[in-house]
XYZ file of C-alpha atoms in Angstrom:
240
model
C -0.176 -0.178 -0.153
C 1.200 3.688 -0.566
C 0.605 7.109 0.803
C 0.831 10.440 -0.765
C 1.503 13.506 1.040
C 0.924 16.843 -0.207
C 2.756 20.369 -0.059
C 1.766 23.365 -1.599
C 4.451 26.367 -2.195
C 3.328 29.643 -0.567
C 5.098 32.781 -1.810
C 7.424 34.058 0.718
C 8.460 30.224 1.851
C 10.888 29.830 -0.788
C 13.641 29.676 1.779
C 11.840 26.848 3.530
C 10.454 25.211 0.558
C 12.883 24.247 -2.280
C 10.909 25.511 -5.672
C 11.664 22.401 -7.379
C 9.890 20.590 -4.910
C 6.995 18.483 -6.251
C 3.632 19.216 -5.807
C 2.600 15.987 -4.943
C 5.207 13.408 -2.917
C 4.563 9.568 -2.831
C 5.350 8.230 0.542
C 4.901 4.696 2.160
C 1.563 3.774 3.452
C -1.464 1.670 4.173
C -3.708 3.471 2.459
C -2.876 5.177 -1.450
C -4.200 8.505 -2.262
C -5.680 9.705 -5.658
C -6.152 13.212 -6.861
C -9.566 14.306 -8.424
C -9.077 15.252 -11.915
C -11.826 18.058 -11.156
C -10.999 19.653 -8.290
C -7.741 18.179 -7.052
C -8.776 17.075 -4.276
C -7.679 13.469 -2.564
C -9.973 10.342 -2.528
C -9.164 6.672 -1.552
C -7.741 4.303 -4.308
C -10.828 2.326 -5.155
C -13.526 4.741 -5.124
C -15.857 5.216 -7.696
C -17.206 8.996 -7.237
C -15.208 11.712 -6.057
C -16.216 12.758 -2.434
C -16.013 16.515 -3.141
C -17.232 17.014 -6.818
C -19.163 14.053 -7.024
C -17.223 13.214 -10.273
C -17.267 9.370 -11.626
C -13.648 7.819 -11.488
C -12.804 5.696 -13.849
C -9.213 4.950 -12.291
C -10.932 2.165 -9.998
C -11.719 0.039 -13.484
C -8.830 1.353 -15.063
C -6.583 -0.398 -12.271
C -9.035 -2.927 -10.751
C -7.296 -6.499 -11.091
C -8.376 -8.847 -13.990
C -10.251 -11.572 -12.890
C -8.492 -14.831 -13.691
C -9.956 -16.551 -16.913
C -11.659 -19.586 -16.142
C -9.218 -21.642 -18.212
C -6.617 -20.159 -15.193
C -8.406 -22.043 -12.593
C -7.909 -25.230 -14.247
C -5.650 -27.568 -13.000
C -2.866 -28.801 -15.579
C -4.227 -32.465 -14.384
C -7.624 -31.814 -15.195
C -6.945 -30.062 -18.716
C -5.174 -33.323 -19.274
C -7.057 -35.898 -18.457
C -7.814 -38.562 -21.120
C -11.620 -38.821 -22.142
C -13.351 -42.255 -20.762
C -13.939 -43.852 -24.016
C -9.534 -44.139 -24.549
C -9.494 -45.906 -20.915
C -12.299 -48.602 -22.454
C -10.671 -49.193 -25.667
C -7.228 -48.715 -23.781
C -8.960 -52.285 -21.549
C -10.254 -54.086 -24.781
C -7.384 -54.090 -26.130
C -5.532 -55.642 -23.412
C -8.251 -58.040 -22.917
C -7.828 -59.146 -26.602
C -3.754 -59.488 -25.983
C -4.647 -62.025 -22.861
C -6.774 -63.904 -25.169
C -4.519 -64.554 -28.133
C -1.731 -65.149 -25.574
C -4.066 -68.138 -23.588
C -4.826 -69.298 -27.252
C -1.419 -69.970 -28.369
C -0.189 -71.615 -25.178
C -2.768 -73.895 -25.246
C -2.333 -74.548 -29.361
C 1.774 -74.819 -28.270
C 1.138 -77.393 -25.194
C -0.867 -79.383 -27.706
C 1.791 -79.755 -30.139
C 4.217 -80.633 -27.318
C 2.073 -83.688 -26.651
C 3.799 -86.842 -27.443
C 2.488 -88.545 -30.238
C 2.447 -92.038 -28.433
C -0.067 -90.710 -25.347
C -3.399 -92.525 -25.586
C -6.527 -90.678 -25.377
C -7.848 -91.673 -22.056
C -10.870 -93.319 -23.340
C -8.541 -95.474 -25.256
C -6.083 -95.843 -22.351
C -9.350 -97.346 -20.551
C -9.986 -99.995 -23.232
C -8.357 -103.141 -21.641
C -10.578 -102.416 -18.531
C -14.179 -101.421 -20.494
C -13.439 -104.965 -22.407
C -12.316 -106.818 -19.466
C -15.820 -105.291 -17.594
C -17.526 -107.604 -20.780
C -15.641 -110.410 -20.089
C -16.488 -110.812 -16.373
C -20.021 -110.983 -17.634
C -20.145 -113.643 -19.706
C -17.911 -115.441 -16.725
C -20.810 -114.458 -14.031
C -23.521 -115.402 -16.971
C -22.077 -118.827 -17.367
C -21.465 -119.239 -13.462
C -24.936 -117.865 -12.794
C -26.922 -119.695 -15.829
C -28.121 -116.272 -16.691
C -29.480 -116.609 -19.971
C -30.809 -113.164 -20.419
C -27.278 -111.521 -18.986
C -25.341 -114.057 -21.156
C -27.357 -112.690 -24.275
C -26.654 -108.932 -23.200
C -22.295 -109.842 -23.827
C -23.280 -110.976 -27.415
C -23.857 -107.881 -30.506
C -27.257 -107.738 -32.248
C -25.110 -109.005 -35.614
C -23.071 -112.114 -33.745
C -23.512 -114.685 -36.202
C -26.458 -117.624 -35.324
C -26.306 -115.572 -31.623
C -29.690 -117.583 -31.046
C -28.061 -120.659 -31.871
C -25.279 -119.938 -29.876
C -27.365 -119.296 -26.851
C -28.867 -122.680 -27.219
C -26.248 -124.323 -27.128
C -25.156 -122.700 -24.018
C -28.455 -123.446 -22.291
C -28.070 -127.358 -23.100
C -24.581 -127.583 -21.669
C -25.715 -125.794 -18.693
C -28.279 -129.103 -18.426
C -25.288 -131.026 -17.943
C -22.178 -129.034 -16.514
C -21.925 -126.506 -13.824
C -19.440 -124.276 -14.485
C -17.227 -123.640 -10.877
C -14.538 -121.650 -11.946
C -13.383 -119.173 -14.933
C -10.550 -117.412 -15.673
C -9.280 -115.548 -18.412
C -6.649 -113.290 -19.924
C -6.796 -110.908 -22.593
C -3.686 -110.642 -24.560
C -2.517 -108.623 -28.220
C -5.524 -105.530 -27.798
C -5.305 -103.855 -30.870
C -8.288 -100.718 -30.987
C -10.375 -100.718 -34.379
C -11.319 -96.818 -34.673
C -13.306 -95.640 -31.712
C -16.131 -98.407 -31.937
C -14.044 -101.549 -32.318
C -11.223 -103.603 -31.161
C -9.525 -107.300 -31.494
C -8.037 -109.411 -28.957
C -6.675 -112.782 -28.194
C -8.680 -114.315 -24.954
C -7.813 -117.095 -22.982
C -9.877 -118.967 -20.553
C -9.196 -121.474 -18.033
C -12.359 -123.514 -17.382
C -13.144 -125.956 -14.343
C -16.916 -127.609 -14.648
C -18.331 -130.206 -12.784
C -20.426 -132.788 -14.414
C -23.559 -132.913 -12.917
C -24.184 -137.024 -13.509
C -20.998 -137.990 -12.001
C -20.025 -135.022 -9.861
C -16.589 -135.184 -11.666
C -14.745 -132.295 -12.171
C -13.329 -130.924 -15.450
C -10.876 -128.642 -16.640
C -9.851 -127.028 -20.120
C -8.224 -123.987 -21.775
C -9.622 -122.329 -24.350
C -8.208 -119.706 -26.932
C -10.535 -117.229 -29.224
C -9.757 -114.602 -31.324
C -12.333 -112.247 -30.349
C -13.648 -108.895 -32.225
C -15.490 -106.304 -29.757
C -17.715 -103.814 -31.155
C -19.476 -100.687 -29.036
C -23.352 -100.797 -29.112
C -25.525 -97.702 -27.997
C -22.585 -96.925 -25.821
C -21.811 -100.794 -24.105
C -18.949 -103.096 -25.715
C -20.262 -106.470 -26.840
C -18.810 -109.414 -28.763
C -18.986 -108.892 -31.786
C -17.664 -112.625 -33.386
C -14.907 -115.210 -32.126
C -12.764 -117.836 -33.022
C -11.389 -120.773 -30.900
C -7.938 -121.100 -31.867
C -6.811 -124.369 -32.049
C -3.292 -125.225 -30.426
C -0.868 -126.808 -32.612
């Protein structure tokens, strides 16, 4: 803030006041003072009208502080903030990149898979065929005709005649023990297989109560019907 002091040079006082002394002298102070251009009376800075003559003063408007522009009040971070759609686009790009990497990794693992590695269904094929032979053994021991028929495929050669022969054999013999081994398994696609089956059989003659044992070897062809494995054909292999 500035303060103005006023001096008037009176006649006869030249020896006290230097002639070159300015009319107004600026001195530091709290309230700056200005002079009305009409009546030369001082007024406080910021006044709009002269308190003496009422002249409209434009100094307040001319010297007033300019209001900062709206753009000046904005912080640099707010003015440079990216739009929302840009973040959405970046997120979509990151997601697409992750998806491509996942597909590439899965394809690479599939390519590194060992050629000799069998699928899960093929790896369990021996157990599935052994289950069919176990059902056949159960039907023979318990003389269950319907269970025996379920072990043979619908296109088994002379299927009905085979069932009748087994029913006649049950009248003369009781199957007391049956053991099998599955050898030389050869998958034939997804619904077929071939194998060599060796049976060790013990029967009892119902008339003489005598026990008899025998070993039989068959070449058996299996087929998958309606989700279940069955015997499609068999051929006995004679010992040399």
